[in-house]
mmCIF file of C-alpha atoms in Angstrom:
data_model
loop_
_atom_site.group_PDB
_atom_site.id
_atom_site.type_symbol
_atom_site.label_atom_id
_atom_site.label_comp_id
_atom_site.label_asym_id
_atom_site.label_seq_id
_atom_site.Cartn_x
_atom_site.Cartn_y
_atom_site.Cartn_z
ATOM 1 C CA UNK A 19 16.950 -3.914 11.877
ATOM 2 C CA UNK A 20 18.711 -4.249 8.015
ATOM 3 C CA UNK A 21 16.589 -6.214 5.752
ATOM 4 C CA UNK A 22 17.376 -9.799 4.736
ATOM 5 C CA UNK A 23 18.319 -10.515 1.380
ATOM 6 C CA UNK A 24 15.237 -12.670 1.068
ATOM 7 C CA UNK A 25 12.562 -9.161 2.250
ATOM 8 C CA UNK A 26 14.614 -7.104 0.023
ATOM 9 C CA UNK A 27 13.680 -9.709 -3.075
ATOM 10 C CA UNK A 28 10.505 -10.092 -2.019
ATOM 11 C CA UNK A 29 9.894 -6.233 -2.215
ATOM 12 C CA UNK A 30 11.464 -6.392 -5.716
ATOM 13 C CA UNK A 31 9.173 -8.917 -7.128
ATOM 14 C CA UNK A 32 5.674 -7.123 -5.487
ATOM 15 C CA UNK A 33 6.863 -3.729 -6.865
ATOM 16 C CA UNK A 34 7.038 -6.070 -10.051
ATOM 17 C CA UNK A 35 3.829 -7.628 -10.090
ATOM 18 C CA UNK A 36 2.212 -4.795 -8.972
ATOM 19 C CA UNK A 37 3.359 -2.417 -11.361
ATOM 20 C CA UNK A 38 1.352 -1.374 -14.445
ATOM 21 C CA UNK A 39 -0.002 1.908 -15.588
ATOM 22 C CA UNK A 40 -2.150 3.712 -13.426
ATOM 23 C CA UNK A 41 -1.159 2.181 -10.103
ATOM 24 C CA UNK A 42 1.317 3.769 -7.872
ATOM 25 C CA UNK A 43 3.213 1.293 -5.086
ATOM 26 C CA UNK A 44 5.911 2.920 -2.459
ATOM 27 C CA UNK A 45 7.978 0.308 0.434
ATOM 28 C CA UNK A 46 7.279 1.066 3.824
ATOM 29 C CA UNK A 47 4.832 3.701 4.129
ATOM 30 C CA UNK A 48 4.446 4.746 7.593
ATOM 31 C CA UNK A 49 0.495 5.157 8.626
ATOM 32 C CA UNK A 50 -0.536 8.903 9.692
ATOM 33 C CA UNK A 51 1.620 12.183 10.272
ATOM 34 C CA UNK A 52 2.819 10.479 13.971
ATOM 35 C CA UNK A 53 2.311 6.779 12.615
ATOM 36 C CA UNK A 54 3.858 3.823 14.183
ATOM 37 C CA UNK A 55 2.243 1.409 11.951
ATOM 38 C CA UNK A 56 4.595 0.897 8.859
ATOM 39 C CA UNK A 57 2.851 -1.168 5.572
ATOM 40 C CA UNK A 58 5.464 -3.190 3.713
ATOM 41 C CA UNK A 59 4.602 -2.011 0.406
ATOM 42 C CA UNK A 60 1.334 -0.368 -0.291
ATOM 43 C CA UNK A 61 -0.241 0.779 -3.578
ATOM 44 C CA UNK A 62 -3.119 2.694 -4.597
ATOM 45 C CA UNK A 63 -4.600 2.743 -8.288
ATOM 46 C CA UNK A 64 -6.559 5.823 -10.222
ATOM 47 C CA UNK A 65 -9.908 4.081 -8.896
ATOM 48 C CA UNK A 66 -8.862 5.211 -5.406
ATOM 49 C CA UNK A 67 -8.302 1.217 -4.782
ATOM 50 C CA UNK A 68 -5.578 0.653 -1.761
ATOM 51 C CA UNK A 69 -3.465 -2.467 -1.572
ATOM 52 C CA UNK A 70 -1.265 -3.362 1.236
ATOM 53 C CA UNK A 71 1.238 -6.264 1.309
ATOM 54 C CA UNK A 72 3.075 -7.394 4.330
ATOM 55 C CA UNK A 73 6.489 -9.270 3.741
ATOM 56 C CA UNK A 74 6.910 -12.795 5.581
ATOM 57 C CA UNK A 75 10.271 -14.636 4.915
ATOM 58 C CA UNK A 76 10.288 -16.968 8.352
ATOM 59 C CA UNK A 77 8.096 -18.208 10.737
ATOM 60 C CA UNK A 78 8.808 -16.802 13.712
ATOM 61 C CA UNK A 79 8.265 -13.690 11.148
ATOM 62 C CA UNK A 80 4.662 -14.874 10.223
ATOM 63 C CA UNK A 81 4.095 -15.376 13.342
ATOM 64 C CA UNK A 82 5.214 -12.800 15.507
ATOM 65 C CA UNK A 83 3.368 -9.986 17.996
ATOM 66 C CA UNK A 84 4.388 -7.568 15.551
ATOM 67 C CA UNK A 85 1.373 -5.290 14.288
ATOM 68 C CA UNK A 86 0.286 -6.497 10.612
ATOM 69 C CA UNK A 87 -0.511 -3.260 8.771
ATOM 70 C CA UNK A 88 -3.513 -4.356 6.695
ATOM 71 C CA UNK A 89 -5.387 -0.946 6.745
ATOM 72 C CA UNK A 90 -6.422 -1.613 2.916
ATOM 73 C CA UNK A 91 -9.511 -2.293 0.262
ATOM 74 C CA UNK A 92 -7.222 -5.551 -0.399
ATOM 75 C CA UNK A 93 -4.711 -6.908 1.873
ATOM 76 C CA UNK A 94 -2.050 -9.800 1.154
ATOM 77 C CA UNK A 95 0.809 -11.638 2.426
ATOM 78 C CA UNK A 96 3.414 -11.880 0.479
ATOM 79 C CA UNK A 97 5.714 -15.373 1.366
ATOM 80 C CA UNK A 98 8.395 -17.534 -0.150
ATOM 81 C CA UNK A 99 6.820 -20.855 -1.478
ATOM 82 C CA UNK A 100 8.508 -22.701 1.369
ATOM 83 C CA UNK A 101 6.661 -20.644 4.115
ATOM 84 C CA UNK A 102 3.482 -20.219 2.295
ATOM 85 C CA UNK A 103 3.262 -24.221 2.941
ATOM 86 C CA UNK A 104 3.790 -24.139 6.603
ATOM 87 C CA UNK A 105 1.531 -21.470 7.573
ATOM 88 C CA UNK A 106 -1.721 -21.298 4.999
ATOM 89 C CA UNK A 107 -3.650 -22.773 7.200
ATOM 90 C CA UNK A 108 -3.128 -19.863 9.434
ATOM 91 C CA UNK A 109 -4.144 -16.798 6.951
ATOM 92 C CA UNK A 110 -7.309 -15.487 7.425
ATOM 93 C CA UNK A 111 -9.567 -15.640 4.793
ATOM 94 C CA UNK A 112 -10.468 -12.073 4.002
ATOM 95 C CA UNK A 113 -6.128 -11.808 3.411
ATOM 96 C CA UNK A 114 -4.563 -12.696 0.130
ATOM 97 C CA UNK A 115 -1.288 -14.090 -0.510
ATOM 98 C CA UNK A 116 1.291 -13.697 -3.469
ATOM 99 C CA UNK A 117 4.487 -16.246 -3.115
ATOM 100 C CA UNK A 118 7.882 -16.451 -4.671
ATOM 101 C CA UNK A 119 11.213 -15.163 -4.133
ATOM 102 C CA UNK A 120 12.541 -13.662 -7.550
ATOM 103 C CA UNK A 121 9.161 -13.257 -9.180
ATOM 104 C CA UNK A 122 5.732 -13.337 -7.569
ATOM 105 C CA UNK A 123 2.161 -14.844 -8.254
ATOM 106 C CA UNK A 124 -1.298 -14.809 -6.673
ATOM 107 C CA UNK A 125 -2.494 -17.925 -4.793
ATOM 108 C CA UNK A 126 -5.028 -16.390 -2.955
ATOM 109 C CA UNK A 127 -6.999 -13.664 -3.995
ATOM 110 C CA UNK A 128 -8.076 -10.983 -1.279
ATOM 111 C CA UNK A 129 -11.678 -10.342 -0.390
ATOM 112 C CA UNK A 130 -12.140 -6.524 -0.422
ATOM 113 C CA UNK A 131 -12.608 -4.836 2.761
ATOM 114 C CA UNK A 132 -13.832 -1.092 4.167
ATOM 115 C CA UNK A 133 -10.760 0.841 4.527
ATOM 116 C CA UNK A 134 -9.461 1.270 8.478
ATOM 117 C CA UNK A 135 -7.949 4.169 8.199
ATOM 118 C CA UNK A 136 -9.381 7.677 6.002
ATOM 119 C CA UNK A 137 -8.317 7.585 2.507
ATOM 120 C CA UNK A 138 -6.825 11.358 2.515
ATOM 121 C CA UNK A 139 -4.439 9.827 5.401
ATOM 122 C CA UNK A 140 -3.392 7.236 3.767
ATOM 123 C CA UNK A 141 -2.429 9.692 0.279
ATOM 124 C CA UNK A 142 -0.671 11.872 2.599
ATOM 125 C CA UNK A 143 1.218 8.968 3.627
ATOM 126 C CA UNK A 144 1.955 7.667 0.262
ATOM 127 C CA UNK A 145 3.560 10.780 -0.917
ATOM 128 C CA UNK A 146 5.820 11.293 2.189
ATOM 129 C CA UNK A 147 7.060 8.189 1.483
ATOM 130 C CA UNK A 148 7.212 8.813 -2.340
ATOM 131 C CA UNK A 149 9.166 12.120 -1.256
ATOM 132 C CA UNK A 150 11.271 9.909 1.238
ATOM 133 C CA UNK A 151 11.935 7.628 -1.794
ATOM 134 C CA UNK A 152 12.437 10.384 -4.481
ATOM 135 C CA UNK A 153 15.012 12.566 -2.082
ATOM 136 C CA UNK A 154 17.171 8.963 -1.966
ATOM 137 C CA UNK A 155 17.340 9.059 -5.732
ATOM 138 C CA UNK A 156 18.030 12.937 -6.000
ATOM 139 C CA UNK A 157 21.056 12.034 -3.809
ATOM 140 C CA UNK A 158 21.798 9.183 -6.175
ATOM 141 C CA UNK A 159 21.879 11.409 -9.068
ATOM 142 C CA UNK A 160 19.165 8.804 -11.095
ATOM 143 C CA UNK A 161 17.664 11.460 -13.336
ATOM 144 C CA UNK A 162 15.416 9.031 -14.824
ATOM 145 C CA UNK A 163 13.965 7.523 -11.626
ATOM 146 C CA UNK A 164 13.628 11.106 -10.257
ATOM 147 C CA UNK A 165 11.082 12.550 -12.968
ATOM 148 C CA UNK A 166 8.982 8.773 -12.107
ATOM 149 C CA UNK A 167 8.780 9.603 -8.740
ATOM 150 C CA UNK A 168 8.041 13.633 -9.356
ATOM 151 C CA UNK A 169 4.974 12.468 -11.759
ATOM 152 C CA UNK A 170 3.400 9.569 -8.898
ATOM 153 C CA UNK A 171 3.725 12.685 -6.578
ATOM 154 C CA UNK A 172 2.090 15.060 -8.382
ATOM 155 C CA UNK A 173 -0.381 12.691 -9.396
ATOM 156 C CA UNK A 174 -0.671 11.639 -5.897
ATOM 157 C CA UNK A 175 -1.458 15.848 -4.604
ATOM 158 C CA UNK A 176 -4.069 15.646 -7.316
ATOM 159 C CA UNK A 177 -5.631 13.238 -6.070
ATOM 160 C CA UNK A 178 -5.645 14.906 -2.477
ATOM 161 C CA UNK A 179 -7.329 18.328 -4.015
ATOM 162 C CA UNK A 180 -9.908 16.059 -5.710
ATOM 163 C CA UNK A 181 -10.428 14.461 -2.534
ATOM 164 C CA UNK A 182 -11.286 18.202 -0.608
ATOM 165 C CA UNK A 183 -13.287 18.935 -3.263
ATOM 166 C CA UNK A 184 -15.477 15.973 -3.022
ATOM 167 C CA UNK A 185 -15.848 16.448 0.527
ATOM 168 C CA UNK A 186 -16.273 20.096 0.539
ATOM 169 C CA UNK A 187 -19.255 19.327 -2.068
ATOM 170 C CA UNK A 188 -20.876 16.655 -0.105
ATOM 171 C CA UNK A 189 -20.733 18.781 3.043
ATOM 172 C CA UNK A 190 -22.814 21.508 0.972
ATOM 173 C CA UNK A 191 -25.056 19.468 0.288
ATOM 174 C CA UNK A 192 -25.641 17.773 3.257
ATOM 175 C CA UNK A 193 -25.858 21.025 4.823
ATOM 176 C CA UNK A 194 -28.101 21.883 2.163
ATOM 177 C CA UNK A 195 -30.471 19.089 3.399
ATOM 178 C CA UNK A 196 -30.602 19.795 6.696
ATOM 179 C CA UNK A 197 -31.645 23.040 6.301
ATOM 180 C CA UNK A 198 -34.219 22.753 3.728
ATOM 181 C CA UNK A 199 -35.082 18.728 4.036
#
């Protein structure tokens, strides 16, 4: 289904208010190597914090069967003005909202939650998307956009190996314990 003008703004002004140094935001990043759940936009920062935002621009939108991908620390909705006022009543209250259509701001901050899903699947997600993105803009020939998306990669696989290594350490040692606790 092609994107309204209205999502397509919408994804414009999150990757805007979202965007500062140290925190790296991709559109539709599909959950897990077989996923079928897709997350609007999703960032992550260099404290390992995940955001996800899920685009509204109707009603029947808001309020449809359609699985809400909110598998992050901080989750929001992210709504015109217009529909934020007909359905607020209906947001949860662990789920944060940012509204406006050209630019964005917070209305309701989100109360941080456990992650759903393991943090190493949702990196590996972020960076097939980045690649997804970043093949798009080798095609487009946008030198500059290519060597952003090449760094949030790399920075993103980094993150990954740290990730092992933390685990591989805390198995050690937990091994460690058993045998000798």
């Amino acid at each position: 289904m092609a994107k309204t003008s209205v999502t397509k703004e919408l994804e414009r002004a999150i990757s805007v208010a979202t965007s500062k140094i140290g925190t790296f935001g991709c559109c539709e990043v599909t959950i897990g190597p077989y996923g079928d759940e897709r997350v609007d936009y999703m960032t992550v920062d260099a404290k390992g914090i995940w955001r996800c935002f899920e685009i509204k621009c109707s009603v029947s939108d808001f309020r449809s069967k359609a699985k809400k991908t909110f598998v992050g620390h901080y989750n929001y909705f992210v709504l015109t003005e217009d529909l934020y006022e007909k359905v607020k009543e209906e947001i949860p209250k662990h789920i944060g909202v940012y509204v406006g259509e050209k630019y964005v701001r917070c209305v309701k901050k989100a109360r941080k939650q456990s992650l759903t899903v393991d943090q190493g699947v949702l990196t590996m997600s972020m960076i097939r998307s980045l690649a997804r993105d970043a093949n798009k803009l080798y095609i487009s020939g946008n030198d500059e956009a290519i060597n952003k998306y090449k760094r949030t990669i790399s920075q993103q696989i980094e993150e990954i190996r740290r990730l092992k290594n933390d685990l591989y350490y805390a198995n050690l040692e937990l091994t460690f314990a058993r045998r000798h606790g």
